[in-house]
Amino acid sequence: MTTIITKTVTRICLPLVILFSISLLLAGHNNPGGGFIGGVMFASVIALTYIVFGIDHIRSFFNPDWADLFASGLLLASLTAFAALPFGHNFFRSAVEFLHLPFFGEVELVSAALFDLGVYFVVIGSLLSVLKNVGDDK
Amino acid sequence: MDSFTAITLAVFLPFILAGILPVVEKVLKNRIGWYAAAVALLSLILVAQVAPTVIHGENIQGSIPWIPSVGIDLSFYGDGLSIMFGLIVSGIGVIIMAYSNGYMSKREDLPRYYQQLLFFMGSMLGMVFSANLIQLFIFWELTSITSFMLIGYWRNRPMSVYGATKSLLVTATGGLFMLAGFLLLNAMTGTFDIPTILHSESMIEFIKDHELFIFALILILIGAASKSAQGPFYIWLPNAMEAPTPVSAFLHSATMVKAGIYLVARIHPMFSGTDAWFILVSGVGIITMLVAGFLAFRQTDIKGILAYSTISQLAYLMTMYGYTTHIHPGIGVAAATFHLLNHATFKASLFLVAGIVAHETATRDITKMGGLRKEMPITFILATIGALAMAGIPPLNGFLSKELFYEASWEMGAELGGAFTFVIPALAVLGGVFTFAYSIKLIDGIFLGKRPSRGLPEHIHDPGWTMILPTAFLALLIILFGLVPSIPAHYIIEPATEAILLEPVDLHVSLWHGLTPSLAMTIVTFILGLLIYTRYDSIAAWQNRFNSKHPMISVNYFYDAAVNNAKSTTFGFSSRMQPGTIKTYVTALLLLMIVLFIIPIIVLTPDIIPSTLNFDIQAYEGIVYLFMIVAALGAALLPRYLPAIVSLSGLGYLVGLLFIYLQAPDLALTQVLVETLTTIIFLLAIVKIPQKFREHITPSVMTRDLLIASAVALTVFIMMINATQGIVPPFESLSHYFIEKSIPLAGGHNMVNVVLVDFRAYDTLGEIAVLCLAALGVYNLIHSRGEEE
């Protein structure tokens, strides 16, 4: 599997796919995309690098604890659920705000985007943690 | 701060401050127990602060809406009864937390210990101040759970685990019976609010005449009896003695076991005054009092003696609450309430003494002890005060409340008349005789007589002040309550009795009240008690012989049989349900799916397959379908994993392509990505499994699988036909709602995403939580397997 072609392709793909995954996350509210899809895309490209370059090689310089990522994602998502309570709103009430920024024009801020970010982290973290553990298993 | 806020804080602060205990531990290290004691003191101050209001006859009430749609609020109610319990719980709490500093070794897991103690204290306070039956139930079960964790504190000891499980099974199940009783009460009155029922005479009359009355009473009493170790439910308490001794003193003598008594007192206005009340409450009480008092003789463990004594003493209280049907309610209830307070002081102090003795001698076996009075003079004095109070010797507080008990029993007998005139006082005296005998045994066995030549450490001494002072404080209370009974009587017992009876009470307690029948009964008790004490060991020996000859005559025998039976049955069931092969699970799931999908379709649609079908398939779609069929066949028929997987992935990508044709970009994107990821995971796993997978598939298995697969395919086909042709009439499609509301309510144009993160965000939260659990599960599976090998 680890021919020179796959290695080169993976190397070029990696940053592009990560960027695309982030843009999917941000675009999600109005265009195709969202935290789940973005997360799966991120996880797939990391998984691809794990396979192509070998998990042990990658881990020698890049070895995050993916469990931290999914735990903080779940925490973030739960917190957004509670965020509306102090303002007297119901659980999970979302807020929408439009901002006019120079240069970007009109920017929409949605509290649900934070929830989506939580989903994004959970998807990446849990998928890669499973993958790493299965890959580690000798 | 108003009273309601004070009570709310007293209940919830222990929870919150226990929550940050692991952080506090970083700073305070081993002195964490003093922090816990300070938290308990805070609760005590908060409760004490509202006590004057209540003593002046004003009840505290307030609520915060919680589930208003079903009439359940977070509401607290403070009357004399709950204030008395609140003071006992937080006051003994302070003493226990302080004492634990000396008792618990620095090597123990102290944060867990104090955290659970504080959780328990909060739950117990929440229970006694609950104004709502459902809320009372929740806090009630929380005390059962914290008790379970504290009994099982030393989780590596099999007996701790056994005791913890037993207590949870008995008390939590009892709690469920109680909940059923509460629901019946709600069915009768239409409310869960306790003060509403208590202060409505018409409602109480209605309850007493209702046909559900007896069922509600029995169910609630089962709850009370299981918690307070009455009747056959007593079996959990002796095993609960496996807990650290401060825990036993706190939960299993002074507070939690009194929750059942609290409940009986709380429902007293609703159910008392009836024959059923007298027969059930006093009947169970008298039997438990005698049996438990008698069984205490056999115990060689100090804490075992104290456990049986607790059961017997709680039965006194039950008995007295039951008397109110026939005699003037003031006597029985006041006597019971006074004895409850006194028992909390002397029994807790005896447990603390037992803890000291076990701590210094490293044993709790009373047969190995003796003559410790010279080495532990202070402990000896404290133990003597506690034991003599329990035995009912003047001028200690136990004497006063026992006198009241005798007085109530005497009147009870006179009221019933006939043979009962003497039978009931005689039974009461017999209970007192047993109590007297084992109380003396505690002093004599541990501190008097000769020191045994072997089995005890050489140097035994009194413990440090952290253990002496809390115990001494309780001993002081015992003496104070005995010498100046008007203080507790006026400030605690009267308000509590008024709260139970809902009418003004004037209570006079004094050490000397003339030559009364109860004084004669006390004297008879002392004489008989001393006589029986001379035969103490032979009675214990007879009990042991009887027990080994007839093991069946014991509640524990049936409990153990039932639990073991349940264990083996569930084990057999689960090994049949979960044989471990994925194929079985998938088969079961698929068959269930067929059943669940087909039934609604048969019920809801006139024709299973609509007669007029309207397919509009473009040529390019047709080609995709054709490829999909080929790919599906390939996945099923190809003999090796790799080609089969590639074929399966191809099928997945083709589905993605179809989504693009059908203008569902989100679905297409998801489909392609998930397909990619599963292919990658397959490829990772493929190197580790055997390459051939068709070896042991016999023709019959093949036929069965083929049948199931075809049935699933047919089901899905019928489903899709019905869904896409729009012929499931009773339901309107939900998509219209989301199309309309997506922008105004959530400000998003992508409906799929808006549904995921906004409209159905709670579902998504659940799903990502499951994802996290799955990841943790995989981690555990892989790592625990490594350990076992």
GROMACS .gro file of C-alpha atoms in nm, chain B residues 366-623:
model
  258
  504ILE     CA    1  -1.583  -0.930   7.257
  505THR     CA    2  -1.479  -1.280   7.363
  506LYS     CA    3  -1.115  -1.182   7.316
  507MET     CA    4  -1.145  -0.874   7.536
  508GLY     CA    5  -1.173  -0.793   7.902
  509GLY     CA    6  -1.021  -0.580   8.174
  510LEU     CA    7  -0.945  -0.282   7.954
  511ARG     CA    8  -1.067  -0.033   8.215
  512LYS     CA    9  -0.719   0.025   8.350
  513GLU     CA   10  -0.559   0.081   8.014
  514MET     CA   11  -0.838   0.289   7.863
  515PRO     CA   12  -0.996   0.475   8.157
  516ILE     CA   13  -1.150   0.758   7.954
  517THR     CA   14  -1.298   0.523   7.698
  518PHE     CA   15  -1.431   0.310   7.983
  519ILE     CA   16  -1.615   0.606   8.133
  520LEU     CA   17  -1.760   0.712   7.800
  521ALA     CA   18  -1.869   0.356   7.720
  522THR     CA   19  -2.031   0.320   8.060
  523ILE     CA   20  -2.232   0.638   8.015
  524GLY     CA   21  -2.356   0.521   7.674
  525ALA     CA   22  -2.434   0.166   7.783
  526LEU     CA   23  -2.610   0.269   8.103
  527ALA     CA   24  -2.820   0.517   7.910
  528MET     CA   25  -2.917   0.235   7.674
  529ALA     CA   26  -2.996   0.009   7.970
  530GLY     CA   27  -3.223   0.283   8.106
  531ILE     CA   28  -3.040   0.366   8.428
  532PRO     CA   29  -3.128   0.701   8.593
  533PRO     CA   30  -3.034   0.982   8.566
  534LEU     CA   31  -2.931   0.931   8.202
  535ASN     CA   32  -3.159   1.022   7.912
  536GLY     CA   33  -3.237   0.661   7.817
  537PHE     CA   34  -3.409   0.615   8.153
  538LEU     CA   35  -3.654   0.896   8.084
  539SER     CA   36  -3.769   0.782   7.745
  540LYS     CA   37  -3.788   0.421   7.858
  541GLU     CA   38  -4.010   0.529   8.144
  542LEU     CA   39  -4.235   0.699   7.890
  543PHE     CA   40  -4.235   0.381   7.681
  544TYR     CA   41  -4.343   0.177   7.982
  545GLU     CA   42  -4.607   0.432   8.069
  546ALA     CA   43  -4.747   0.420   7.716
  547SER     CA   44  -4.741   0.039   7.717
  548TRP     CA   45  -4.915   0.026   8.053
  549GLU     CA   46  -5.194   0.252   7.928
  550MET     CA   47  -5.213   0.058   7.607
  551GLY     CA   48  -5.268  -0.264   7.797
  552ALA     CA   49  -5.529  -0.101   8.020
  553GLU     CA   50  -5.709   0.038   7.717
  554LEU     CA   51  -5.729  -0.295   7.535
  555GLY     CA   52  -5.833  -0.472   7.853
  556GLY     CA   53  -5.864  -0.842   7.919
  557ALA     CA   54  -5.546  -1.044   7.890
  558PHE     CA   55  -5.378  -0.751   7.718
  559THR     CA   56  -5.375  -0.554   8.043
  560PHE     CA   57  -5.068  -0.748   8.146
  561VAL     CA   58  -4.945  -0.900   7.821
  562ILE     CA   59  -4.849  -0.571   7.656
  563PRO     CA   60  -4.663  -0.426   7.957
  564ALA     CA   61  -4.497  -0.765   8.004
  565LEU     CA   62  -4.373  -0.770   7.644
  566ALA     CA   63  -4.242  -0.414   7.685
  567VAL     CA   64  -4.058  -0.516   8.001
  568LEU     CA   65  -3.914  -0.821   7.825
  569GLY     CA   66  -3.775  -0.595   7.555
  570GLY     CA   67  -3.624  -0.378   7.825
  571VAL     CA   68  -3.475  -0.682   7.997
  572PHE     CA   69  -3.291  -0.789   7.682
  573THR     CA   70  -3.165  -0.435   7.632
  574PHE     CA   71  -3.045  -0.423   7.991
  575ALA     CA   72  -2.862  -0.754   7.959
  576TYR     CA   73  -2.666  -0.678   7.643
  577SER     CA   74  -2.588  -0.326   7.765
  578ILE     CA   75  -2.425  -0.473   8.073
  579LYS     CA   76  -2.249  -0.728   7.855
  580LEU     CA   77  -2.084  -0.448   7.657
  581ILE     CA   78  -1.929  -0.294   7.969
  582ASP     CA   79  -1.851  -0.620   8.140
  583GLY     CA   80  -1.716  -0.796   7.831
  584ILE     CA   81  -1.482  -0.520   7.720
  585PHE     CA   82  -1.373  -0.331   8.027
  586LEU     CA   83  -1.436  -0.538   8.341
  587GLY     CA   84  -1.309  -0.875   8.448
  588LYS     CA   85  -0.964  -1.006   8.365
  589ARG     CA   86  -0.753  -0.917   8.067
  590PRO     CA   87  -0.714  -1.230   7.850
  591SER     CA   88  -0.360  -1.358   7.842
  592ARG     CA   89  -0.343  -1.386   7.465
  593GLY     CA   90  -0.493  -1.215   7.161
  594LEU     CA   91  -0.462  -0.850   7.260
  595PRO     CA   92  -0.176  -0.610   7.177
  596GLU     CA   93   0.058  -0.549   7.469
  597HIS     CA   94   0.018  -0.175   7.499
  598ILE     CA   95  -0.334  -0.046   7.478
  599HIS     CA   96  -0.415   0.313   7.559
  600ASP     CA   97  -0.680   0.578   7.517
  601PRO     CA   98  -0.684   0.730   7.168
  602GLY     CA   99  -0.599   1.088   7.080
  603TRP     CA  100  -0.836   1.376   7.142
  604THR     CA  101  -0.976   1.368   6.785
  605MET     CA  102  -1.157   1.050   6.878
  606ILE     CA  103  -1.220   1.122   7.246
  607LEU     CA  104  -1.373   1.470   7.214
  608PRO     CA  105  -1.658   1.385   6.970
  609THR     CA  106  -1.749   1.083   7.182
  610ALA     CA  107  -1.729   1.286   7.501
  611PHE     CA  108  -1.956   1.549   7.352
  612LEU     CA  109  -2.223   1.285   7.292
  613ALA     CA  110  -2.178   1.153   7.647
  614LEU     CA  111  -2.228   1.507   7.774
  615LEU     CA  112  -2.554   1.531   7.582
  616ILE     CA  113  -2.668   1.200   7.735
  617ILE     CA  114  -2.615   1.337   8.085
  618LEU     CA  115  -2.755   1.680   8.002
  619PHE     CA  116  -3.074   1.542   7.849
  620GLY     CA  117  -3.113   1.316   8.149
  621LEU     CA  118  -3.064   1.581   8.417
  622VAL     CA  119  -3.242   1.868   8.247
  623PRO     CA  120  -3.499   1.697   8.026
  624SER     CA  121  -3.702   2.015   7.993
  625ILE     CA  122  -3.447   2.156   7.747
  626PRO     CA  123  -3.484   1.892   7.475
  627ALA     CA  124  -3.849   1.845   7.569
  628HIS     CA  125  -3.935   2.207   7.515
  629TYR     CA  126  -3.714   2.297   7.221
  630ILE     CA  127  -3.708   1.976   7.019
  631ILE     CA  128  -3.960   1.716   7.130
  632GLU     CA  129  -4.261   1.942   7.167
  633PRO     CA  130  -4.232   2.103   6.822
  634ALA     CA  131  -4.169   1.761   6.667
  635THR     CA  132  -4.464   1.603   6.846
  636GLU     CA  133  -4.685   1.893   6.743
  637ALA     CA  134  -4.576   1.845   6.384
  638ILE     CA  135  -4.670   1.476   6.399
  639LEU     CA  136  -5.001   1.525   6.578
  640LEU     CA  137  -5.092   1.861   6.420
  641GLU     CA  138  -5.212   1.991   6.756
  642PRO     CA  139  -5.050   2.174   7.048
  643VAL     CA  140  -4.873   1.949   7.296
  644ASP     CA  141  -4.757   2.026   7.647
  645LEU     CA  142  -4.489   1.786   7.754
  646HIS     CA  143  -4.359   1.738   8.106
  647VAL     CA  144  -4.071   1.506   8.162
  648SER     CA  145  -3.894   1.473   8.491
  649LEU     CA  146  -3.664   1.227   8.655
  650TRP     CA  147  -3.901   1.159   8.943
  651HIS     CA  148  -4.272   1.142   8.888
  652GLY     CA  149  -4.395   0.944   9.182
  653LEU     CA  150  -4.467   0.578   9.240
  654THR     CA  151  -4.617   0.491   8.906
  655PRO     CA  152  -4.668   0.157   8.731
  656SER     CA  153  -4.384   0.248   8.496
  657LEU     CA  154  -4.144   0.283   8.790
  658ALA     CA  155  -4.242  -0.064   8.904
  659MET     CA  156  -4.183  -0.193   8.552
  660THR     CA  157  -3.838  -0.034   8.549
  661ILE     CA  158  -3.747  -0.202   8.877
  662VAL     CA  159  -3.871  -0.538   8.748
  663THR     CA  160  -3.660  -0.480   8.436
  664PHE     CA  161  -3.343  -0.425   8.638
  665ILE     CA  162  -3.397  -0.733   8.853
  666LEU     CA  163  -3.485  -0.962   8.564
  667GLY     CA  164  -3.208  -0.810   8.354
  668LEU     CA  165  -2.947  -0.893   8.617
  669LEU     CA  166  -3.086  -1.244   8.652
  670ILE     CA  167  -3.075  -1.303   8.278
  671TYR     CA  168  -2.728  -1.157   8.261
  672THR     CA  169  -2.599  -1.432   8.486
  673ARG     CA  170  -2.720  -1.680   8.222
  674TYR     CA  171  -2.600  -1.467   7.926
  675ASP     CA  172  -2.340  -1.708   7.792
  676SER     CA  173  -2.557  -2.016   7.817
  677ILE     CA  174  -2.838  -1.840   7.632
  678ALA     CA  175  -2.594  -1.745   7.357
  679ALA     CA  176  -2.467  -2.102   7.341
  680TRP     CA  177  -2.824  -2.232   7.318
  681GLN     CA  178  -2.891  -1.989   7.030
  682ASN     CA  179  -2.583  -2.111   6.847
  683ARG     CA  180  -2.685  -2.475   6.891
  684PHE     CA  181  -3.035  -2.398   6.769
  685ASN     CA  182  -2.905  -2.213   6.468
  686SER     CA  183  -2.674  -2.491   6.355
  687LYS     CA  184  -2.949  -2.748   6.407
  688HIS     CA  185  -3.212  -2.553   6.212
  689PRO     CA  186  -3.038  -2.337   5.952
  690MET     CA  187  -3.368  -2.299   5.768
  691ILE     CA  188  -3.523  -2.092   6.048
  692SER     CA  189  -3.354  -1.772   5.941
  693VAL     CA  190  -3.440  -1.492   5.703
  694ASN     CA  191  -3.084  -1.487   5.580
  695TYR     CA  192  -3.117  -1.845   5.460
  696PHE     CA  193  -3.395  -1.740   5.224
  697TYR     CA  194  -3.219  -1.422   5.120
  698ASP     CA  195  -2.903  -1.611   5.026
  699ALA     CA  196  -3.097  -1.879   4.843
  700ALA     CA  197  -3.293  -1.618   4.646
  701VAL     CA  198  -2.983  -1.419   4.554
  702ASN     CA  199  -2.782  -1.723   4.450
  703ASN     CA  200  -3.074  -1.850   4.249
  704ALA     CA  201  -3.112  -1.514   4.077
  705LYS     CA  202  -2.741  -1.510   4.001
  706SER     CA  203  -2.735  -1.849   3.835
  707THR     CA  204  -3.058  -1.782   3.646
  708THR     CA  205  -2.939  -1.452   3.504
  709PHE     CA  206  -2.603  -1.602   3.423
  710GLY     CA  207  -2.768  -1.884   3.230
  711PHE     CA  208  -3.001  -1.642   3.059
  712SER     CA  209  -2.732  -1.401   2.951
  713SER     CA  210  -2.498  -1.672   2.827
  714ARG     CA  211  -2.784  -1.800   2.613
  715MET     CA  212  -2.874  -1.450   2.496
  716GLN     CA  213  -2.516  -1.349   2.432
  717PRO     CA  214  -2.324  -1.642   2.287
  718GLY     CA  215  -2.056  -1.404   2.159
  719THR     CA  216  -2.085  -1.462   1.784
  720ILE     CA  217  -2.174  -1.148   1.594
  721LYS     CA  218  -2.376  -1.347   1.345
  722THR     CA  219  -2.630  -1.444   1.613
  723TYR     CA  220  -2.677  -1.084   1.717
  724VAL     CA  221  -2.716  -0.964   1.361
  725THR     CA  222  -2.969  -1.239   1.288
  726ALA     CA  223  -3.172  -1.147   1.596
  727LEU     CA  224  -3.165  -0.778   1.509
  728LEU     CA  225  -3.268  -0.837   1.150
  729LEU     CA  226  -3.555  -1.067   1.245
  730LEU     CA  227  -3.677  -0.812   1.496
  731MET     CA  228  -3.650  -0.542   1.232
  732ILE     CA  229  -3.866  -0.744   0.993
  733VAL     CA  230  -4.134  -0.790   1.257
  734LEU     CA  231  -4.131  -0.429   1.372
  735PHE     CA  232  -4.147  -0.284   1.024
  736ILE     CA  233  -4.395  -0.519   0.869
  737ILE     CA  234  -4.660  -0.494   1.142
  738PRO     CA  235  -4.727  -0.119   1.102
  739ILE     CA  236  -4.730  -0.151   0.727
  740ILE     CA  237  -4.988  -0.429   0.739
  741VAL     CA  238  -5.196  -0.232   0.989
  742LEU     CA  239  -5.170   0.109   0.829
  743THR     CA  240  -5.180   0.050   0.455
  744PRO     CA  241  -5.464  -0.106   0.257
  745ASP     CA  242  -5.230  -0.288   0.018
  746ILE     CA  243  -4.890  -0.406   0.121
  747ILE     CA  244  -4.763  -0.313  -0.221
  748PRO     CA  245  -4.957  -0.021  -0.367
  749SER     CA  246  -5.145  -0.110  -0.684
  750THR     CA  247  -5.057   0.205  -0.872
  751LEU     CA  248  -4.687   0.262  -0.881
  752ASN     CA  249  -4.526   0.560  -1.033
  753PHE     CA  250  -4.158   0.514  -1.118
  754ASP     CA  251  -3.971   0.779  -1.304
  755ILE     CA  252  -3.625   0.642  -1.367
  756GLN     CA  253  -3.382   0.824  -1.591
  757ALA     CA  254  -3.143   0.627  -1.809
  758TYR     CA  255  -2.833   0.736  -1.615
  759GLU     CA  256  -2.997   0.631  -1.291
  760GLY     CA  257  -3.073   0.297  -1.442
  761ILE     CA  258  -2.705   0.244  -1.516
   0.00000   0.00000   0.00000
